[in-house]
């Protein structure tokens, strides 16, 4: 069965439950009478609930109905929030100044309301010491704890260790307020 709304002559049932143009219940009527009422009112007969027994039809301007439903869909898409994940890459043997710089970037991203994926890349013999990376990620999480929280705990993924930080809810609303 198609998902397209059936209107006027495309409704192929002997009788329907009819709803008037202002939302009032007319009752169960034969399809011919419903089509005649729609034609007299210069409106369309639109099937709004095809699964009901008998199907529910409403007298309305179909063009206006389609336009309003498209507007509602557009409005709901506008209100959806796009989640942006920023990424910051570190090494286990990072210089203190470089660490502060990377921490500043993570703080800025969290302050803007973005999630941050922090990746520690292990090379060579560093792979045998994953606890160094784990400690570094914990230190970073503690340093930015007022801006965000650990959404995904650190876990080893091949040569990398990954942790995801998410901003606190209050930061998201502040970021939205400054953006608009």
PDB file of N, CA and C in Angstrom, residues 64-163:
ATOM      1  N   UNK A  64      -3.533  23.459   0.999  1.00  0.00           N
ATOM      2  CA  UNK A  64      -3.162  24.141   2.240  1.00  0.00           C
ATOM      3  C   UNK A  64      -2.640  23.136   3.263  1.00  0.00           C
ATOM      4  N   UNK A  65      -3.288  21.962   3.332  1.00  0.00           N
ATOM      5  CA  UNK A  65      -2.864  20.907   4.251  1.00  0.00           C
ATOM      6  C   UNK A  65      -1.439  20.451   3.940  1.00  0.00           C
ATOM      7  N   UNK A  66      -1.134  20.239   2.645  1.00  0.00           N
ATOM      8  CA  UNK A  66       0.204  19.810   2.241  1.00  0.00           C
ATOM      9  C   UNK A  66       1.240  20.879   2.567  1.00  0.00           C
ATOM     10  N   UNK A  67       0.895  22.135   2.318  1.00  0.00           N
ATOM     11  CA  UNK A  67       1.813  23.238   2.595  1.00  0.00           C
ATOM     12  C   UNK A  67       2.119  23.326   4.091  1.00  0.00           C
ATOM     13  N   UNK A  68       1.079  23.232   4.929  1.00  0.00           N
ATOM     14  CA  UNK A  68       1.281  23.327   6.377  1.00  0.00           C
ATOM     15  C   UNK A  68       2.089  22.154   6.912  1.00  0.00           C
ATOM     16  N   UNK A  69       1.867  20.940   6.379  1.00  0.00           N
ATOM     17  CA  UNK A  69       2.655  19.798   6.845  1.00  0.00           C
ATOM     18  C   UNK A  69       4.113  19.934   6.414  1.00  0.00           C
ATOM     19  N   UNK A  70       4.365  20.503   5.234  1.00  0.00           N
ATOM     20  CA  UNK A  70       5.753  20.752   4.803  1.00  0.00           C
ATOM     21  C   UNK A  70       6.412  21.796   5.707  1.00  0.00           C
ATOM     22  N   UNK A  71       5.654  22.817   6.106  1.00  0.00           N
ATOM     23  CA  UNK A  71       6.186  23.843   7.012  1.00  0.00           C
ATOM     24  C   UNK A  71       6.545  23.223   8.369  1.00  0.00           C
ATOM     25  N   UNK A  72       5.683  22.341   8.884  1.00  0.00           N
ATOM     26  CA  UNK A  72       5.950  21.682  10.163  1.00  0.00           C
ATOM     27  C   UNK A  72       7.207  20.825  10.074  1.00  0.00           C
ATOM     28  N   UNK A  73       7.362  20.098   8.955  1.00  0.00           N
ATOM     29  CA  UNK A  73       8.544  19.253   8.779  1.00  0.00           C
ATOM     30  C   UNK A  73       9.801  20.107   8.723  1.00  0.00           C
ATOM     31  N   UNK A  74       9.741  21.227   8.026  1.00  0.00           N
ATOM     32  CA  UNK A  74      10.891  22.125   7.921  1.00  0.00           C
ATOM     33  C   UNK A  74      11.244  22.700   9.295  1.00  0.00           C
ATOM     34  N   UNK A  75      10.222  23.077  10.062  1.00  0.00           N
ATOM     35  CA  UNK A  75      10.440  23.633  11.403  1.00  0.00           C
ATOM     36  C   UNK A  75      11.071  22.595  12.330  1.00  0.00           C
ATOM     37  N   UNK A  76      10.625  21.343  12.246  1.00  0.00           N
ATOM     38  CA  UNK A  76      11.195  20.311  13.106  1.00  0.00           C
ATOM     39  C   UNK A  76      12.644  20.020  12.718  1.00  0.00           C
ATOM     40  N   UNK A  77      12.968  20.108  11.419  1.00  0.00           N
ATOM     41  CA  UNK A  77      14.359  19.925  11.004  1.00  0.00           C
ATOM     42  C   UNK A  77      15.229  21.061  11.518  1.00  0.00           C
ATOM     43  N   UNK A  78      14.698  22.271  11.551  1.00  0.00           N
ATOM     44  CA  UNK A  78      15.453  23.427  12.014  1.00  0.00           C
ATOM     45  C   UNK A  78      15.775  23.299  13.504  1.00  0.00           C
ATOM     46  N   UNK A  79      14.852  22.694  14.271  1.00  0.00           N
ATOM     47  CA  UNK A  79      15.052  22.574  15.707  1.00  0.00           C
ATOM     48  C   UNK A  79      15.955  21.415  16.097  1.00  0.00           C
ATOM     49  N   UNK A  80      16.298  20.545  15.131  1.00  0.00           N
ATOM     50  CA  UNK A  80      17.193  19.444  15.448  1.00  0.00           C
ATOM     51  C   UNK A  80      18.589  19.990  15.686  1.00  0.00           C
ATOM     52  N   UNK A  81      19.289  19.367  16.615  1.00  0.00           N
ATOM     53  CA  UNK A  81      20.633  19.830  16.959  1.00  0.00           C
ATOM     54  C   UNK A  81      21.665  18.927  16.306  1.00  0.00           C
ATOM     55  N   UNK A  82      22.608  19.531  15.604  1.00  0.00           N
ATOM     56  CA  UNK A  82      23.699  18.783  15.006  1.00  0.00           C
ATOM     57  C   UNK A  82      24.800  18.631  16.047  1.00  0.00           C
ATOM     58  N   UNK A  83      25.192  17.399  16.330  1.00  0.00           N
ATOM     59  CA  UNK A  83      26.281  17.200  17.270  1.00  0.00           C
ATOM     60  C   UNK A  83      27.588  17.215  16.496  1.00  0.00           C
ATOM     61  N   UNK A  84      28.493  18.075  16.942  1.00  0.00           N
ATOM     62  CA  UNK A  84      29.788  18.207  16.301  1.00  0.00           C
ATOM     63  C   UNK A  84      30.821  17.575  17.223  1.00  0.00           C
ATOM     64  N   UNK A  85      31.625  16.694  16.669  1.00  0.00           N
ATOM     65  CA  UNK A  85      32.684  16.074  17.460  1.00  0.00           C
ATOM     66  C   UNK A  85      34.017  16.603  16.943  1.00  0.00           C
ATOM     67  N   UNK A  86      34.719  17.312  17.818  1.00  0.00           N
ATOM     68  CA  UNK A  86      36.050  17.814  17.497  1.00  0.00           C
ATOM     69  C   UNK A  86      37.053  16.763  17.966  1.00  0.00           C
ATOM     70  N   UNK A  87      38.204  16.732  17.321  1.00  0.00           N
ATOM     71  CA  UNK A  87      39.206  15.747  17.713  1.00  0.00           C
ATOM     72  C   UNK A  87      40.504  16.438  18.091  1.00  0.00           C
ATOM     73  N   UNK A  88      41.144  15.929  19.128  1.00  0.00           N
ATOM     74  CA  UNK A  88      42.432  16.445  19.582  1.00  0.00           C
ATOM     75  C   UNK A  88      43.366  15.247  19.748  1.00  0.00           C
ATOM     76  N   UNK A  89      44.526  15.312  19.103  1.00  0.00           N
ATOM     77  CA  UNK A  89      45.473  14.195  19.155  1.00  0.00           C
ATOM     78  C   UNK A  89      46.658  14.554  20.033  1.00  0.00           C
ATOM     79  N   UNK A  90      47.075  13.594  20.867  1.00  0.00           N
ATOM     80  CA  UNK A  90      48.205  13.770  21.778  1.00  0.00           C
ATOM     81  C   UNK A  90      49.166  12.594  21.633  1.00  0.00           C
ATOM     82  N   UNK A  91      50.338  12.752  22.220  1.00  0.00           N
ATOM     83  CA  UNK A  91      51.320  11.664  22.316  1.00  0.00           C
ATOM     84  C   UNK A  91      51.603  11.442  23.799  1.00  0.00           C
ATOM     85  N   UNK A  92      52.001  10.242  24.205  1.00  0.00           N
ATOM     86  CA  UNK A  92      52.242   9.989  25.633  1.00  0.00           C
ATOM     87  C   UNK A  92      53.358  10.858  26.223  1.00  0.00           C
ATOM     88  N   UNK A  93      54.416  11.109  25.452  1.00  0.00           N
ATOM     89  CA  UNK A  93      55.523  11.916  25.965  1.00  0.00           C
ATOM     90  C   UNK A  93      55.367  13.354  25.472  1.00  0.00           C
ATOM     91  N   UNK A  94      54.320  14.034  25.912  1.00  0.00           N
ATOM     92  CA  UNK A  94      54.041  15.387  25.446  1.00  0.00           C
ATOM     93  C   UNK A  94      54.730  16.394  26.362  1.00  0.00           C
ATOM     94  N   UNK A  95      55.247  17.444  25.762  1.00  0.00           N
ATOM     95  CA  UNK A  95      55.896  18.511  26.508  1.00  0.00           C
ATOM     96  C   UNK A  95      54.843  19.265  27.330  1.00  0.00           C
ATOM     97  N   UNK A  96      55.180  19.760  28.539  1.00  0.00           N
ATOM     98  CA  UNK A  96      54.178  20.458  29.359  1.00  0.00           C
ATOM     99  C   UNK A  96      53.528  21.650  28.647  1.00  0.00           C
ATOM    100  N   UNK A  97      54.287  22.423  27.881  1.00  0.00           N
ATOM    101  CA  UNK A  97      53.712  23.564  27.176  1.00  0.00           C
ATOM    102  C   UNK A  97      52.746  23.105  26.074  1.00  0.00           C
ATOM    103  N   UNK A  98      53.136  22.046  25.351  1.00  0.00           N
ATOM    104  CA  UNK A  98      52.258  21.498  24.314  1.00  0.00           C
ATOM    105  C   UNK A  98      50.965  20.963  24.943  1.00  0.00           C
ATOM    106  N   UNK A  99      51.099  20.335  26.105  1.00  0.00           N
ATOM    107  CA  UNK A  99      49.919  19.821  26.811  1.00  0.00           C
ATOM    108  C   UNK A  99      48.973  20.965  27.152  1.00  0.00           C
ATOM    109  N   UNK A 100      49.525  22.075  27.656  1.00  0.00           N
ATOM    110  CA  UNK A 100      48.693  23.235  28.007  1.00  0.00           C
ATOM    111  C   UNK A 100      47.975  23.775  26.773  1.00  0.00           C
ATOM    112  N   UNK A 101      48.675  23.818  25.634  1.00  0.00           N
ATOM    113  CA  UNK A 101      48.061  24.292  24.389  1.00  0.00           C
ATOM    114  C   UNK A 101      46.900  23.390  23.983  1.00  0.00           C
ATOM    115  N   UNK A 102      47.133  22.075  23.996  1.00  0.00           N
ATOM    116  CA  UNK A 102      46.077  21.114  23.622  1.00  0.00           C
ATOM    117  C   UNK A 102      44.906  21.191  24.602  1.00  0.00           C
ATOM    118  N   UNK A 103      45.224  21.351  25.893  1.00  0.00           N
ATOM    119  CA  UNK A 103      44.179  21.475  26.910  1.00  0.00           C
ATOM    120  C   UNK A 103      43.336  22.726  26.639  1.00  0.00           C
ATOM    121  N   UNK A 104      43.988  23.808  26.201  1.00  0.00           N
ATOM    122  CA  UNK A 104      43.259  25.033  25.855  1.00  0.00           C
ATOM    123  C   UNK A 104      42.300  24.813  24.699  1.00  0.00           C
ATOM    124  N   UNK A 105      42.759  24.033  23.698  1.00  0.00           N
ATOM    125  CA  UNK A 105      41.872  23.722  22.568  1.00  0.00           C
ATOM    126  C   UNK A 105      40.664  22.911  23.026  1.00  0.00           C
ATOM    127  N   UNK A 106      40.906  21.908  23.867  1.00  0.00           N
ATOM    128  CA  UNK A 106      39.810  21.070  24.373  1.00  0.00           C
ATOM    129  C   UNK A 106      38.835  21.930  25.181  1.00  0.00           C
ATOM    130  N   UNK A 107      39.378  22.834  26.013  1.00  0.00           N
ATOM    131  CA  UNK A 107      38.515  23.710  26.820  1.00  0.00           C
ATOM    132  C   UNK A 107      37.659  24.593  25.920  1.00  0.00           C
ATOM    133  N   UNK A 108      38.267  25.130  24.870  1.00  0.00           N
ATOM    134  CA  UNK A 108      37.526  26.001  23.950  1.00  0.00           C
ATOM    135  C   UNK A 108      36.395  25.222  23.273  1.00  0.00           C
ATOM    136  N   UNK A 109      36.704  24.003  22.797  1.00  0.00           N
ATOM    137  CA  UNK A 109      35.679  23.187  22.129  1.00  0.00           C
ATOM    138  C   UNK A 109      34.530  22.874  23.081  1.00  0.00           C
ATOM    139  N   UNK A 110      34.862  22.477  24.312  1.00  0.00           N
ATOM    140  CA  UNK A 110      33.813  22.164  25.287  1.00  0.00           C
ATOM    141  C   UNK A 110      33.008  23.411  25.622  1.00  0.00           C
ATOM    142  N   UNK A 111      33.681  24.557  25.717  1.00  0.00           N
ATOM    143  CA  UNK A 111      32.992  25.818  26.007  1.00  0.00           C
ATOM    144  C   UNK A 111      32.015  26.208  24.906  1.00  0.00           C
ATOM    145  N   UNK A 112      32.321  25.804  23.663  1.00  0.00           N
ATOM    146  CA  UNK A 112      31.421  26.089  22.540  1.00  0.00           C
ATOM    147  C   UNK A 112      30.292  25.078  22.439  1.00  0.00           C
ATOM    148  N   UNK A 113      30.310  24.065  23.311  1.00  0.00           N
ATOM    149  CA  UNK A 113      29.222  23.079  23.318  1.00  0.00           C
ATOM    150  C   UNK A 113      29.469  21.877  22.428  1.00  0.00           C
ATOM    151  N   UNK A 114      30.714  21.663  21.969  1.00  0.00           N
ATOM    152  CA  UNK A 114      31.035  20.519  21.116  1.00  0.00           C
ATOM    153  C   UNK A 114      31.579  19.373  21.956  1.00  0.00           C
ATOM    154  N   UNK A 115      31.380  18.148  21.442  1.00  0.00           N
ATOM    155  CA  UNK A 115      32.023  16.993  22.055  1.00  0.00           C
ATOM    156  C   UNK A 115      33.462  16.953  21.555  1.00  0.00           C
ATOM    157  N   UNK A 116      34.346  16.367  22.358  1.00  0.00           N
ATOM    158  CA  UNK A 116      35.757  16.285  21.977  1.00  0.00           C
ATOM    159  C   UNK A 116      36.215  14.840  22.088  1.00  0.00           C
ATOM    160  N   UNK A 117      36.796  14.345  21.000  1.00  0.00           N
ATOM    161  CA  UNK A 117      37.375  13.008  20.990  1.00  0.00           C
ATOM    162  C   UNK A 117      38.881  13.201  21.156  1.00  0.00           C
ATOM    163  N   UNK A 118      39.416  12.737  22.275  1.00  0.00           N
ATOM    164  CA  UNK A 118      40.843  12.891  22.557  1.00  0.00           C
ATOM    165  C   UNK A 118      41.513  11.564  22.228  1.00  0.00           C
ATOM    166  N   UNK A 119      42.504  11.614  21.335  1.00  0.00           N
ATOM    167  CA  UNK A 119      43.206  10.418  20.888  1.00  0.00           C
ATOM    168  C   UNK A 119      44.669  10.512  21.294  1.00  0.00           C
ATOM    169  N   UNK A 120      45.169   9.463  21.912  1.00  0.00           N
ATOM    170  CA  UNK A 120      46.602   9.388  22.207  1.00  0.00           C
ATOM    171  C   UNK A 120      47.186   8.354  21.268  1.00  0.00           C
ATOM    172  N   UNK A 121      48.191   8.781  20.500  1.00  0.00           N
ATOM    173  CA  UNK A 121      48.817   7.903  19.514  1.00  0.00           C
ATOM    174  C   UNK A 121      50.093   7.316  20.115  1.00  0.00           C
ATOM    175  N   UNK A 122      50.178   5.985  20.127  1.00  0.00           N
ATOM    176  CA  UNK A 122      51.366   5.294  20.624  1.00  0.00           C
ATOM    177  C   UNK A 122      52.220   4.868  19.436  1.00  0.00           C
ATOM    178  N   UNK A 123      53.539   5.078  19.555  1.00  0.00           N
ATOM    179  CA  UNK A 123      54.445   4.627  18.503  1.00  0.00           C
ATOM    180  C   UNK A 123      55.552   3.790  19.126  1.00  0.00           C
ATOM    181  N   UNK A 124      55.932   2.754  18.417  1.00  0.00           N
ATOM    182  CA  UNK A 124      57.061   1.934  18.850  1.00  0.00           C
ATOM    183  C   UNK A 124      56.851   1.317  20.221  1.00  0.00           C
ATOM    184  N   UNK A 125      57.869   1.526  21.098  1.00  0.00           N
ATOM    185  CA  UNK A 125      57.837   0.905  22.427  1.00  0.00           C
ATOM    186  C   UNK A 125      56.824   1.552  23.360  1.00  0.00           C
ATOM    187  N   UNK A 126      56.260   2.699  22.951  1.00  0.00           N
ATOM    188  CA  UNK A 126      55.223   3.338  23.773  1.00  0.00           C
ATOM    189  C   UNK A 126      54.002   2.436  23.920  1.00  0.00           C
ATOM    190  N   UNK A 127      53.823   1.537  22.945  1.00  0.00           N
ATOM    191  CA  UNK A 127      52.655   0.657  22.970  1.00  0.00           C
ATOM    192  C   UNK A 127      52.685  -0.298  24.165  1.00  0.00           C
ATOM    193  N   UNK A 128      53.852  -0.566  24.688  1.00  0.00           N
ATOM    194  CA  UNK A 128      53.940  -1.480  25.827  1.00  0.00           C
ATOM    195  C   UNK A 128      53.610  -0.774  27.142  1.00  0.00           C
ATOM    196  N   UNK A 129      53.365   0.560  27.107  1.00  0.00           N
ATOM    197  CA  UNK A 129      53.057   1.318  28.327  1.00  0.00           C
ATOM    198  C   UNK A 129      51.740   2.091  28.171  1.00  0.00           C
ATOM    199  N   UNK A 130      50.613   1.396  28.000  1.00  0.00           N
ATOM    200  CA  UNK A 130      49.333   2.105  27.822  1.00  0.00           C
ATOM    201  C   UNK A 130      48.916   2.888  29.066  1.00  0.00           C
ATOM    202  N   UNK A 131      49.477   2.527  30.243  1.00  0.00           N
ATOM    203  CA  UNK A 131      49.100   3.248  31.459  1.00  0.00           C
ATOM    204  C   UNK A 131      49.545   4.704  31.406  1.00  0.00           C
ATOM    205  N   UNK A 132      50.602   5.015  30.628  1.00  0.00           N
ATOM    206  CA  UNK A 132      51.027   6.417  30.461  1.00  0.00           C
ATOM    207  C   UNK A 132      49.925   7.215  29.766  1.00  0.00           C
ATOM    208  N   UNK A 133      49.368   6.647  28.724  1.00  0.00           N
ATOM    209  CA  UNK A 133      48.283   7.307  27.998  1.00  0.00           C
ATOM    210  C   UNK A 133      47.040   7.437  28.845  1.00  0.00           C
ATOM    211  N   UNK A 134      46.740   6.384  29.609  1.00  0.00           N
ATOM    212  CA  UNK A 134      45.566   6.405  30.472  1.00  0.00           C
ATOM    213  C   UNK A 134      45.687   7.520  31.512  1.00  0.00           C
ATOM    214  N   UNK A 135      46.888   7.643  32.119  1.00  0.00           N
ATOM    215  CA  UNK A 135      47.108   8.704  33.117  1.00  0.00           C
ATOM    216  C   UNK A 135      46.988  10.085  32.489  1.00  0.00           C
ATOM    217  N   UNK A 136      47.500  10.231  31.264  1.00  0.00           N
ATOM    218  CA  UNK A 136      47.431  11.519  30.576  1.00  0.00           C
ATOM    219  C   UNK A 136      45.970  11.902  30.290  1.00  0.00           C
ATOM    220  N   UNK A 137      45.172  10.938  29.856  1.00  0.00           N
ATOM    221  CA  UNK A 137      43.749  11.209  29.583  1.00  0.00           C
ATOM    222  C   UNK A 137      43.010  11.552  30.873  1.00  0.00           C
ATOM    223  N   UNK A 138      43.310  10.845  31.962  1.00  0.00           N
ATOM    224  CA  UNK A 138      42.670  11.150  33.232  1.00  0.00           C
ATOM    225  C   UNK A 138      43.030  12.557  33.704  1.00  0.00           C
ATOM    226  N   UNK A 139      44.304  12.928  33.528  1.00  0.00           N
ATOM    227  CA  UNK A 139      44.757  14.269  33.916  1.00  0.00           C
ATOM    228  C   UNK A 139      44.032  15.334  33.107  1.00  0.00           C
ATOM    229  N   UNK A 140      43.891  15.086  31.793  1.00  0.00           N
ATOM    230  CA  UNK A 140      43.181  16.040  30.933  1.00  0.00           C
ATOM    231  C   UNK A 140      41.718  16.149  31.358  1.00  0.00           C
ATOM    232  N   UNK A 141      41.083  15.024  31.654  1.00  0.00           N
ATOM    233  CA  UNK A 141      39.677  15.027  32.071  1.00  0.00           C
ATOM    234  C   UNK A 141      39.510  15.792  33.383  1.00  0.00           C
ATOM    235  N   UNK A 142      40.464  15.620  34.310  1.00  0.00           N
ATOM    236  CA  UNK A 142      40.394  16.355  35.583  1.00  0.00           C
ATOM    237  C   UNK A 142      40.590  17.854  35.361  1.00  0.00           C
ATOM    238  N   UNK A 143      41.499  18.208  34.437  1.00  0.00           N
ATOM    239  CA  UNK A 143      41.784  19.625  34.183  1.00  0.00           C
ATOM    240  C   UNK A 143      40.594  20.359  33.567  1.00  0.00           C
ATOM    241  N   UNK A 144      39.777  19.667  32.773  1.00  0.00           N
ATOM    242  CA  UNK A 144      38.637  20.332  32.119  1.00  0.00           C
ATOM    243  C   UNK A 144      37.311  19.880  32.729  1.00  0.00           C
ATOM    244  N   UNK A 145      37.343  19.351  33.951  1.00  0.00           N
ATOM    245  CA  UNK A 145      36.128  18.798  34.558  1.00  0.00           C
ATOM    246  C   UNK A 145      35.039  19.849  34.783  1.00  0.00           C
ATOM    247  N   UNK A 146      35.400  21.144  34.938  1.00  0.00           N
ATOM    248  CA  UNK A 146      34.374  22.169  35.132  1.00  0.00           C
ATOM    249  C   UNK A 146      33.637  22.488  33.822  1.00  0.00           C
ATOM    250  N   UNK A 147      34.234  22.127  32.681  1.00  0.00           N
ATOM    251  CA  UNK A 147      33.596  22.391  31.385  1.00  0.00           C
ATOM    252  C   UNK A 147      32.876  21.166  30.816  1.00  0.00           C
ATOM    253  N   UNK A 148      33.403  19.964  31.103  1.00  0.00           N
ATOM    254  CA  UNK A 148      32.804  18.778  30.516  1.00  0.00           C
ATOM    255  C   UNK A 148      33.053  17.549  31.364  1.00  0.00           C
ATOM    256  N   UNK A 149      32.494  16.434  30.928  1.00  0.00           N
ATOM    257  CA  UNK A 149      32.625  15.169  31.639  1.00  0.00           C
ATOM    258  C   UNK A 149      33.015  14.075  30.650  1.00  0.00           C
ATOM    259  N   UNK A 150      33.487  12.963  31.180  1.00  0.00           N
ATOM    260  CA  UNK A 150      33.892  11.844  30.328  1.00  0.00           C
ATOM    261  C   UNK A 150      32.641  11.120  29.857  1.00  0.00           C
ATOM    262  N   UNK A 151      32.406  11.152  28.560  1.00  0.00           N
ATOM    263  CA  UNK A 151      31.253  10.442  28.004  1.00  0.00           C
ATOM    264  C   UNK A 151      31.620   8.993  27.687  1.00  0.00           C
ATOM    265  N   UNK A 152      32.822   8.782  27.147  1.00  0.00           N
ATOM    266  CA  UNK A 152      33.308   7.429  26.864  1.00  0.00           C
ATOM    267  C   UNK A 152      34.675   7.287  27.524  1.00  0.00           C
ATOM    268  N   UNK A 153      34.781   6.348  28.440  1.00  0.00           N
ATOM    269  CA  UNK A 153      36.030   6.143  29.161  1.00  0.00           C
ATOM    270  C   UNK A 153      37.165   5.765  28.210  1.00  0.00           C
ATOM    271  N   UNK A 154      38.412   6.049  28.614  1.00  0.00           N
ATOM    272  CA  UNK A 154      39.544   5.720  27.743  1.00  0.00           C
ATOM    273  C   UNK A 154      39.593   4.230  27.436  1.00  0.00           C
ATOM    274  N   UNK A 155      39.805   3.914  26.154  1.00  0.00           N
ATOM    275  CA  UNK A 155      39.952   2.506  25.784  1.00  0.00           C
ATOM    276  C   UNK A 155      40.972   2.390  24.657  1.00  0.00           C
ATOM    277  N   UNK A 156      41.719   1.314  24.682  1.00  0.00           N
ATOM    278  CA  UNK A 156      42.771   1.063  23.711  1.00  0.00           C
ATOM    279  C   UNK A 156      42.137   0.597  22.411  1.00  0.00           C
ATOM    280  N   UNK A 157      42.595   1.165  21.290  1.00  0.00           N
ATOM    281  CA  UNK A 157      42.092   0.790  19.973  1.00  0.00           C
ATOM    282  C   UNK A 157      43.300   0.672  19.049  1.00  0.00           C
ATOM    283  N   UNK A 158      43.925  -0.488  19.059  1.00  0.00           N
ATOM    284  CA  UNK A 158      45.127  -0.681  18.253  1.00  0.00           C
ATOM    285  C   UNK A 158      46.275   0.155  18.800  1.00  0.00           C
ATOM    286  N   UNK A 159      46.824   1.040  17.972  1.00  0.00           N
ATOM    287  CA  UNK A 159      47.930   1.905  18.394  1.00  0.00           C
ATOM    288  C   UNK A 159      47.438   3.153  19.113  1.00  0.00           C
ATOM    289  N   UNK A 160      46.133   3.343  19.188  1.00  0.00           N
ATOM    290  CA  UNK A 160      45.579   4.565  19.784  1.00  0.00           C
ATOM    291  C   UNK A 160      44.780   4.255  21.044  1.00  0.00           C
ATOM    292  N   UNK A 161      44.670   5.274  21.901  1.00  0.00           N
ATOM    293  CA  UNK A 161      43.782   5.211  23.053  1.00  0.00           C
ATOM    294  C   UNK A 161      42.823   6.387  22.901  1.00  0.00           C
ATOM    295  N   UNK A 162      41.528   6.103  23.018  1.00  0.00           N
ATOM    296  CA  UNK A 162      40.509   7.111  22.712  1.00  0.00           C
ATOM    297  C   UNK A 162      39.621   7.359  23.929  1.00  0.00           C
ATOM    298  N   UNK A 163      39.282   8.636  24.127  1.00  0.00           N
ATOM    299  CA  UNK A 163      38.350   9.038  25.177  1.00  0.00           C
ATOM    300  C   UNK A 163      37.471  10.149  24.588  1.00  0.00           C
TER     301      UNK A 163
END
